[in-house]
XYZ file of C-alpha atoms in Angstrom:
550
model
C -6.610 -54.370 -39.820
C -4.944 -52.207 -37.140
C -4.459 -55.257 -34.951
C -2.919 -57.183 -37.838
C -0.526 -54.364 -38.550
C 0.457 -54.206 -34.871
C 1.251 -57.927 -34.770
C 3.097 -57.710 -38.030
C 5.195 -54.803 -36.749
C 6.090 -56.610 -33.521
C 7.367 -59.689 -35.366
C 9.487 -57.667 -37.720
C 7.403 -58.838 -40.712
C 9.660 -61.836 -41.318
C 7.789 -65.099 -41.071
C 6.488 -64.356 -37.566
C 9.974 -64.370 -36.001
C 10.641 -61.822 -33.197
C 13.214 -59.101 -33.841
C 16.484 -59.662 -31.964
C 16.945 -57.462 -28.884
C 19.315 -54.510 -29.152
C 23.033 -55.107 -28.582
C 23.063 -53.197 -25.299
C 20.187 -55.280 -23.944
C 21.929 -58.507 -24.968
C 25.109 -57.368 -23.195
C 23.142 -56.476 -20.066
C 21.407 -59.851 -20.126
C 24.733 -61.659 -20.550
C 26.232 -59.808 -17.563
C 23.153 -60.312 -15.405
C 23.129 -64.046 -16.079
C 26.710 -64.356 -14.804
C 27.034 -61.582 -12.200
C 23.494 -60.883 -11.051
C 23.972 -57.211 -11.891
C 20.278 -56.443 -12.377
C 19.250 -57.927 -9.043
C 22.086 -56.142 -7.246
C 21.325 -52.815 -8.900
C 17.588 -53.133 -8.254
C 18.240 -53.727 -4.571
C 20.753 -50.931 -3.990
C 20.436 -48.225 -6.646
C 17.300 -46.873 -4.970
C 18.830 -47.006 -1.495
C 17.990 -43.857 0.473
C 20.728 -41.631 1.897
C 19.942 -38.803 4.347
C 20.931 -35.297 3.353
C 23.128 -33.462 5.862
C 26.307 -31.461 5.288
C 28.330 -33.415 7.894
C 27.983 -36.613 5.838
C 30.190 -34.972 3.210
C 33.178 -35.351 5.530
C 33.398 -39.048 4.729
C 33.097 -38.275 1.028
C 36.009 -35.833 1.256
C 38.129 -38.649 2.714
C 37.147 -41.017 -0.096
C 37.725 -38.494 -2.882
C 41.055 -37.383 -1.432
C 42.170 -41.018 -1.366
C 41.168 -41.475 -5.012
C 43.141 -38.350 -5.926
C 46.114 -39.713 -3.974
C 45.990 -42.941 -5.987
C 45.765 -41.078 -9.314
C 48.541 -38.580 -8.601
C 50.694 -41.205 -6.883
C 50.487 -43.440 -9.956
C 51.758 -40.566 -12.101
C 54.640 -39.823 -9.723
C 55.594 -43.513 -9.595
C 56.468 -43.384 -13.295
C 59.321 -40.935 -12.655
C 60.534 -41.560 -9.092
C 63.530 -43.817 -8.427
C 63.793 -45.260 -4.921
C 67.575 -45.552 -4.958
C 70.205 -44.493 -2.411
C 72.970 -44.526 -5.026
C 74.963 -41.298 -4.763
C 75.146 -39.125 -7.884
C 76.238 -35.598 -8.763
C 73.278 -33.442 -9.772
C 73.334 -32.079 -13.354
C 69.797 -30.817 -13.807
C 67.729 -27.719 -14.378
C 67.970 -26.342 -10.849
C 71.257 -24.402 -11.022
C 71.851 -23.804 -7.263
C 72.292 -27.561 -6.667
C 74.396 -28.375 -9.739
C 77.414 -30.452 -8.819
C 76.047 -31.325 -5.339
C 76.219 -34.993 -4.321
C 72.828 -36.503 -3.584
C 70.965 -39.779 -3.777
C 69.233 -40.800 -6.960
C 65.917 -40.575 -5.071
C 66.412 -36.867 -4.363
C 67.635 -36.260 -7.912
C 64.510 -37.876 -9.356
C 62.316 -35.661 -7.161
C 64.120 -32.597 -8.526
C 63.596 -33.921 -12.051
C 59.872 -34.363 -11.351
C 59.672 -30.831 -9.967
C 61.591 -29.014 -12.736
C 61.811 -31.216 -15.841
C 58.670 -33.413 -15.988
C 55.693 -31.649 -17.575
C 53.197 -30.936 -14.790
C 55.381 -32.806 -12.306
C 55.522 -30.089 -9.656
C 51.757 -29.529 -9.813
C 51.080 -33.265 -9.416
C 53.566 -33.451 -6.518
C 51.847 -30.619 -4.722
C 48.341 -31.960 -5.352
C 49.528 -35.311 -4.006
C 50.929 -33.756 -0.838
C 47.913 -31.512 -0.216
C 45.549 -34.429 -0.836
C 47.433 -36.447 1.792
C 46.960 -33.674 4.345
C 43.261 -33.306 3.491
C 42.821 -37.090 3.623
C 44.147 -37.383 7.181
C 42.369 -34.203 8.311
C 39.124 -35.447 6.779
C 39.408 -38.783 8.568
C 39.984 -37.117 11.942
C 37.077 -34.692 11.511
C 34.866 -37.497 10.162
C 35.689 -39.724 13.142
C 35.024 -36.855 15.531
C 31.598 -36.381 13.914
C 30.928 -40.085 14.396
C 32.183 -39.899 17.990
C 30.206 -36.842 19.076
C 26.947 -38.098 17.543
C 27.293 -41.680 18.816
C 27.295 -43.189 15.322
C 29.765 -45.834 16.550
C 27.127 -47.699 18.572
C 25.743 -51.117 17.665
C 25.828 -52.327 14.914
C 28.683 -50.063 13.733
C 31.482 -50.909 16.170
C 33.384 -52.891 13.521
C 33.065 -50.017 11.068
C 34.484 -47.697 13.746
C 37.505 -49.998 14.033
C 37.869 -49.973 10.235
C 37.895 -46.176 10.265
C 40.382 -46.065 13.136
C 42.676 -48.506 11.320
C 42.426 -46.369 8.176
C 43.480 -43.331 10.214
C 46.505 -45.144 11.628
C 47.485 -46.482 8.196
C 47.005 -43.009 6.714
C 49.426 -41.540 9.270
C 52.016 -44.270 8.601
C 51.562 -43.918 4.835
C 52.076 -40.181 5.152
C 55.275 -40.766 7.120
C 56.653 -43.191 4.532
C 55.778 -40.899 1.616
C 57.130 -37.842 3.420
C 60.467 -39.670 3.842
C 60.933 -40.820 0.234
C 62.430 -37.607 -1.302
C 65.534 -37.950 0.948
C 65.843 -34.203 1.388
C 67.269 -32.649 4.536
C 63.844 -32.202 6.152
C 62.605 -35.750 5.535
C 65.993 -37.156 6.552
C 65.693 -35.300 9.853
C 62.284 -36.908 10.348
C 63.739 -40.345 9.635
C 66.465 -39.710 12.175
C 63.782 -38.790 14.691
C 61.967 -42.062 13.948
C 65.247 -43.976 14.194
C 65.896 -42.558 17.659
C 62.379 -43.400 18.799
C 62.792 -47.008 17.642
C 66.144 -47.270 19.422
C 64.474 -46.257 22.692
C 62.415 -49.490 22.747
C 63.962 -51.725 25.418
C 65.689 -54.958 24.390
C 64.500 -55.091 20.753
C 64.960 -51.453 19.702
C 68.452 -51.923 18.272
C 67.440 -55.008 16.310
C 64.370 -53.273 14.867
C 66.406 -50.256 13.791
C 69.038 -52.447 12.079
C 66.312 -54.438 10.368
C 64.465 -51.387 9.019
C 67.465 -49.287 8.009
C 69.723 -52.124 6.878
C 72.526 -51.200 9.281
C 73.727 -48.078 11.016
C 71.746 -44.910 10.336
C 71.063 -43.759 7.662
C 71.810 -47.049 5.903
C 71.435 -47.768 2.201
C 68.168 -49.704 2.201
C 65.603 -47.546 3.962
C 64.299 -45.693 0.869
C 64.109 -48.867 -1.214
C 62.155 -50.509 1.624
C 59.817 -47.603 2.280
C 58.916 -47.294 -1.411
C 56.976 -50.580 -1.890
C 55.413 -50.122 1.532
C 54.200 -46.673 0.502
C 52.903 -47.456 -2.988
C 51.755 -51.076 -2.646
C 51.380 -52.566 0.819
C 49.683 -49.773 2.748
C 47.467 -48.509 -0.118
C 46.369 -52.074 -0.858
C 45.314 -52.622 2.749
C 43.561 -49.245 2.783
C 41.627 -50.014 -0.419
C 40.393 -53.272 1.127
C 39.368 -51.478 4.340
C 37.581 -48.701 2.432
C 35.622 -51.263 0.401
C 34.687 -53.148 3.584
C 33.781 -49.843 5.257
C 31.439 -48.845 2.417
C 29.857 -52.302 2.260
C 29.011 -52.083 5.956
C 27.607 -48.568 5.478
C 25.229 -49.947 2.835
C 24.418 -53.076 4.831
C 23.654 -51.289 8.098
C 21.862 -48.383 6.336
C 22.897 -44.811 6.998
C 22.557 -43.050 10.324
C 20.462 -39.888 10.397
C 19.905 -36.915 12.653
C 16.736 -36.811 14.760
C 13.641 -35.241 13.268
C 10.041 -35.901 12.288
C 9.488 -39.155 10.414
C 12.907 -40.519 11.353
C 13.128 -43.605 13.505
C 15.197 -46.734 13.968
C 13.488 -48.536 11.078
C 13.188 -45.941 8.284
C 15.529 -43.476 6.590
C 14.463 -40.066 5.267
C 16.568 -38.800 2.372
C 17.307 -39.108 -1.329
C 17.777 -42.226 -3.484
C 21.282 -43.233 -4.467
C 20.405 -43.121 -8.181
C 20.115 -40.616 -9.716
C 20.021 -37.848 -7.088
C 22.794 -38.849 -4.687
C 25.093 -40.145 -7.430
C 24.811 -36.850 -9.309
C 25.592 -34.842 -6.192
C 28.480 -37.155 -5.248
C 29.975 -36.937 -8.744
C 29.842 -33.166 -8.708
C 31.324 -33.059 -5.224
C 34.255 -35.255 -6.354
C 35.185 -32.787 -9.088
C 34.753 -29.930 -6.625
C 37.241 -31.567 -4.218
C 39.620 -32.293 -7.094
C 39.353 -28.696 -8.291
C 40.012 -27.221 -4.856
C 43.062 -29.464 -4.342
C 44.347 -28.565 -7.813
C 43.901 -24.865 -7.040
C 45.722 -25.173 -3.719
C 48.484 -27.203 -5.360
C 48.882 -24.554 -8.049
C 49.099 -21.500 -5.775
C 50.425 -22.764 -2.396
C 53.937 -24.210 -2.253
C 54.374 -27.211 0.001
C 57.505 -29.223 0.768
C 59.971 -27.356 -1.506
C 62.715 -29.991 -1.272
C 65.097 -27.938 -3.423
C 65.190 -25.296 -0.675
C 66.301 -27.862 1.926
C 68.838 -29.679 -0.206
C 69.853 -33.357 -0.002
C 70.062 -35.116 3.335
C 73.370 -35.252 5.162
C 73.699 -37.014 8.540
C 75.845 -34.177 9.912
C 73.241 -31.452 9.209
C 69.846 -30.619 10.688
C 67.453 -28.027 9.285
C 66.426 -25.176 11.555
C 62.733 -25.178 12.360
C 62.343 -28.751 11.141
C 58.687 -29.714 11.445
C 56.796 -32.841 10.376
C 53.392 -32.740 8.743
C 50.735 -31.649 11.228
C 49.337 -35.146 11.882
C 52.741 -36.253 13.253
C 53.227 -33.118 15.356
C 51.337 -34.812 18.198
C 54.009 -37.477 18.745
C 56.919 -35.093 18.247
C 55.398 -32.610 20.673
C 55.194 -35.278 23.369
C 58.864 -36.153 22.910
C 59.978 -32.509 22.880
C 58.076 -31.725 26.083
C 59.166 -34.865 27.938
C 62.141 -34.388 30.298
C 65.248 -36.267 29.218
C 64.966 -39.035 31.796
C 67.361 -41.970 31.597
C 67.883 -44.936 33.889
C 70.518 -47.655 33.899
C 69.118 -51.135 34.391
C 71.249 -54.307 34.276
C 73.956 -52.499 32.371
C 71.536 -51.044 29.794
C 70.457 -47.421 29.432
C 66.730 -46.855 29.029
C 65.885 -43.532 27.362
C 62.573 -42.930 29.128
C 62.479 -39.374 27.817
C 61.876 -40.818 24.344
C 60.287 -44.197 25.053
C 57.422 -42.977 27.293
C 56.024 -40.362 24.863
C 56.748 -42.692 21.910
C 54.467 -45.312 23.492
C 51.975 -42.749 24.825
C 51.003 -41.663 21.306
C 49.593 -45.059 20.174
C 48.076 -45.701 23.618
C 46.029 -42.499 23.436
C 44.858 -43.432 19.945
C 44.086 -46.965 21.170
C 41.775 -45.510 23.822
C 39.774 -43.920 20.998
C 39.539 -47.272 19.216
C 38.077 -49.154 22.197
C 35.777 -46.383 23.455
C 32.612 -47.764 21.731
C 33.036 -51.051 23.575
C 33.684 -49.282 26.899
C 30.553 -47.155 26.545
C 28.470 -50.190 25.589
C 29.734 -51.990 28.700
C 28.965 -49.008 30.948
C 25.441 -48.509 29.598
C 24.630 -52.183 29.105
C 22.817 -51.131 25.930
C 22.663 -53.948 23.372
C 20.116 -52.371 21.019
C 20.775 -51.152 17.497
C 20.997 -47.375 17.057
C 20.358 -45.629 13.741
C 19.332 -42.196 15.081
C 22.250 -39.950 15.998
C 22.673 -38.146 19.305
C 22.842 -34.400 19.555
C 26.232 -33.801 21.241
C 24.658 -31.574 23.899
C 22.524 -34.501 25.079
C 25.630 -36.562 25.906
C 27.733 -34.087 27.920
C 30.269 -36.599 29.241
C 31.032 -38.102 25.855
C 31.217 -34.655 24.241
C 33.502 -33.437 27.030
C 35.825 -36.404 26.548
C 36.027 -35.730 22.817
C 36.850 -32.054 23.322
C 39.410 -32.993 25.992
C 41.143 -35.281 23.493
C 41.189 -32.541 20.864
C 42.621 -30.050 23.366
C 45.306 -32.578 24.297
C 46.183 -32.897 20.633
C 46.455 -29.112 20.246
C 48.723 -28.840 23.300
C 51.006 -31.579 21.989
C 50.997 -29.943 18.547
C 52.202 -26.720 20.146
C 55.020 -28.735 21.694
C 55.931 -30.109 18.276
C 56.493 -26.550 17.047
C 57.873 -25.016 20.243
C 60.921 -23.549 18.466
C 58.901 -21.880 15.706
C 56.266 -20.583 18.150
C 58.985 -19.159 20.387
C 60.600 -17.472 17.400
C 57.392 -16.064 15.893
C 55.971 -14.722 19.152
C 59.304 -13.697 20.701
C 58.929 -16.091 23.621
C 61.372 -18.224 25.533
C 61.446 -21.759 24.183
C 61.643 -22.977 27.772
C 58.427 -21.098 28.582
C 56.660 -22.757 25.633
C 57.965 -26.176 26.676
C 56.815 -25.716 30.274
C 53.403 -24.570 29.036
C 53.110 -27.827 27.111
C 54.216 -29.899 30.125
C 51.678 -28.284 32.433
C 48.984 -27.958 29.784
C 49.201 -31.662 28.977
C 47.604 -32.393 32.374
C 45.581 -29.218 32.974
C 44.090 -28.183 29.598
C 42.145 -31.438 28.905
C 40.563 -31.299 32.367
C 39.520 -27.669 31.877
C 38.232 -28.431 28.383
C 36.161 -31.330 29.749
C 34.627 -29.267 32.556
C 33.837 -26.261 30.338
C 32.377 -28.423 27.551
C 30.202 -30.380 29.979
C 28.802 -27.191 31.505
C 28.115 -25.746 28.053
C 26.217 -28.911 27.089
C 24.163 -28.769 30.305
C 23.396 -25.116 29.642
C 22.206 -25.944 26.130
C 20.012 -28.706 27.554
C 18.431 -26.197 29.951
C 17.804 -23.825 27.054
C 16.127 -26.603 25.041
C 13.964 -27.451 28.048
C 12.874 -23.809 28.392
C 12.106 -23.610 24.674
C 9.845 -26.631 24.863
C 7.996 -25.450 27.984
C 7.829 -21.718 27.313
C 8.308 -21.305 23.567
C 10.380 -18.712 21.755
C 10.749 -15.091 22.760
C 8.922 -12.835 20.285
C 9.881 -9.402 21.604
C 6.200 -8.500 21.881
C 5.185 -6.982 25.229
C 1.611 -7.497 26.460
C -0.183 -5.832 29.338
C -2.431 -8.089 31.389
C -5.798 -6.893 32.799
C -4.348 -6.443 36.276
C -1.552 -4.215 34.943
C 1.348 -6.681 34.690
C 3.574 -6.509 31.606
C 4.786 -9.800 30.132
C 6.580 -10.888 26.973
C 4.600 -13.056 24.603
C 6.222 -16.392 23.752
C 5.478 -18.244 20.537
C 5.074 -22.025 20.988
C 7.420 -24.319 19.121
C 6.202 -26.315 16.169
C 5.485 -29.985 16.746
C 8.436 -30.920 14.549
C 10.849 -28.778 16.563
C 9.421 -29.989 19.860
C 9.881 -33.587 18.765
C 13.496 -32.935 17.739
C 14.319 -31.410 21.126
C 12.662 -34.143 23.194
C 13.080 -37.379 21.220
C 16.357 -38.412 22.878
C 16.542 -41.030 25.604
C 18.008 -40.367 29.038
C 19.389 -43.662 30.373
C 19.319 -44.413 34.065
C 22.679 -45.087 35.776
C 23.523 -48.742 36.272
C 22.636 -50.021 39.719
C 24.259 -53.281 40.879
C 21.575 -53.644 43.561
C 21.708 -53.503 47.361
C 24.736 -54.911 49.125
C 22.464 -56.670 51.653
C 19.487 -58.723 50.456
C 16.064 -59.030 52.118
C 17.310 -61.833 54.364
C 20.132 -59.713 55.785
C 22.799 -61.619 53.879
C 25.602 -59.563 52.365
C 25.575 -59.986 48.616
C 28.914 -60.064 46.861
C 29.332 -57.364 44.239
C 32.179 -57.853 41.790
C 34.787 -55.095 41.437
C 33.856 -54.801 37.754
C 30.235 -54.131 38.743
C 31.270 -51.437 41.219
C 33.477 -49.813 38.581
C 30.679 -49.952 36.038
C 28.268 -48.352 38.539
C 30.677 -45.478 39.245
C 31.305 -44.815 35.571
C 27.597 -45.036 34.806
C 26.784 -42.483 37.523
C 29.449 -40.177 36.114
C 27.976 -40.514 32.619
C 24.249 -40.453 33.388
C 24.001 -39.326 37.016
C 22.177 -36.239 38.315
C 24.977 -33.829 37.449
C 25.432 -35.142 33.905
C 22.072 -34.506 32.279
C 19.082 -32.171 32.603
C 15.735 -33.913 32.861
C 13.566 -33.546 29.785
C 10.166 -31.875 30.142
C 7.489 -34.414 30.920
C 4.146 -34.438 29.062
C 2.439 -33.434 32.330
C 4.667 -30.354 32.683
C 4.051 -29.396 29.061
C 0.264 -29.752 29.358
C 0.194 -27.825 32.636
C 1.994 -24.837 31.105
C 0.178 -24.831 27.753
C -3.384 -25.785 28.697
C -4.391 -22.545 30.395
C -3.899 -18.834 29.883
C -0.244 -18.670 30.821
C 2.443 -16.213 29.835
């Protein structure tokens, strides 16, 4: 009877016909039959992600970009990208009656008349700064740990392109309000474009619609800022995340972690819950900063006028690099075939993208030097790659020096220095500081390698003093755990590339290509005797730990 009741209950008690599935299940089945949602979710929702604080840097970039899209959409509803001149009649009394463009007037309306407009403006601007800063720090984490190696070179290029587009998008958005500060920045950009030989004048006329400032530049920057560049960035971010999932996540060295497995948490529900909470945390911090810290108060600068320049005019920090190079460069000019070439502007203007381009191609250069074609999913500890770490710190020091040049007037004013002294510091520091930073960083990395070697061979100092039978006093060392020993010794130490002997066994001189000689020199510099400390060998470890040693 119990079995009969069970069958009867399962058929719904209506002529043996099965009860229809719930509405949600039918909807899920309909979607799965057309989109393959179930198969996709089953394959990826349990994907494992390693847990390390540095991986949050990429998430900060993503969440800042989402916040930029949300706040930018709100601002788009009220901003007018028009250069039509109007007389201001708004809530901000000090500017009443002043002639300005409709673009600047709409920004004032957003700031003083639109409910929540000023808060959204400030969140948008702060999110842009955090977005670019997050990308730079994230890329430096990838660079120092070697996460750009095969198979992630394309993803590195995606990230680099996102950084460049983020800088350009920031420049276009920074210029839209048409206040005196942003107009000064546009004039700076106009002069840099004019310095390009042969085509500079044509490019400037094309972008600005005539002589500076022109009537078309704001209307042209607006769709570029809100449609073209964000659309490209969305596509690159999607491609970037797809490759992250496809290649699986990199992870720091440790027990149980190898090139084939990943140790961490599943995407659903653990990682998704943490990521969702972290998004609201980033949003909350940006909202708090936007509420209490004023940024870009355009009403204090007033509308742009070609005959005025603000004192202490500074771009956002991510553009200070290029401006610092131009400020520090001597005003060289040469006349060639009846044309004046402004080398004092053109050389630093071209140097900025060339330095960034060197960062983009570095993964391919390192792969060529090492000849390593294997896949790498375990990250390097920066100390174990002193040359690469030194190059990264040298680049960062170069950026800081150029940034000081971009604010030479403010630094001279704040610290009561001569502006010429600050400028000459930047000129000399541009060549000296990166070299010093490289040398110091490399020596620090080698010192840390020596310390790791001593830890493995001798253990950790305990502070306990022991007297031996023959009267000698020694400090007792505690041996490292197997997990810690593995972490300190798991890294590889490649041998420098050797093109072979110049003369073969038959006494015939073998031709070595110039590219091979260059590769050998670079390989010796990267992995030669002075660039890495030999790891402890198993024989050394057994010799020191097998007997009654200190």
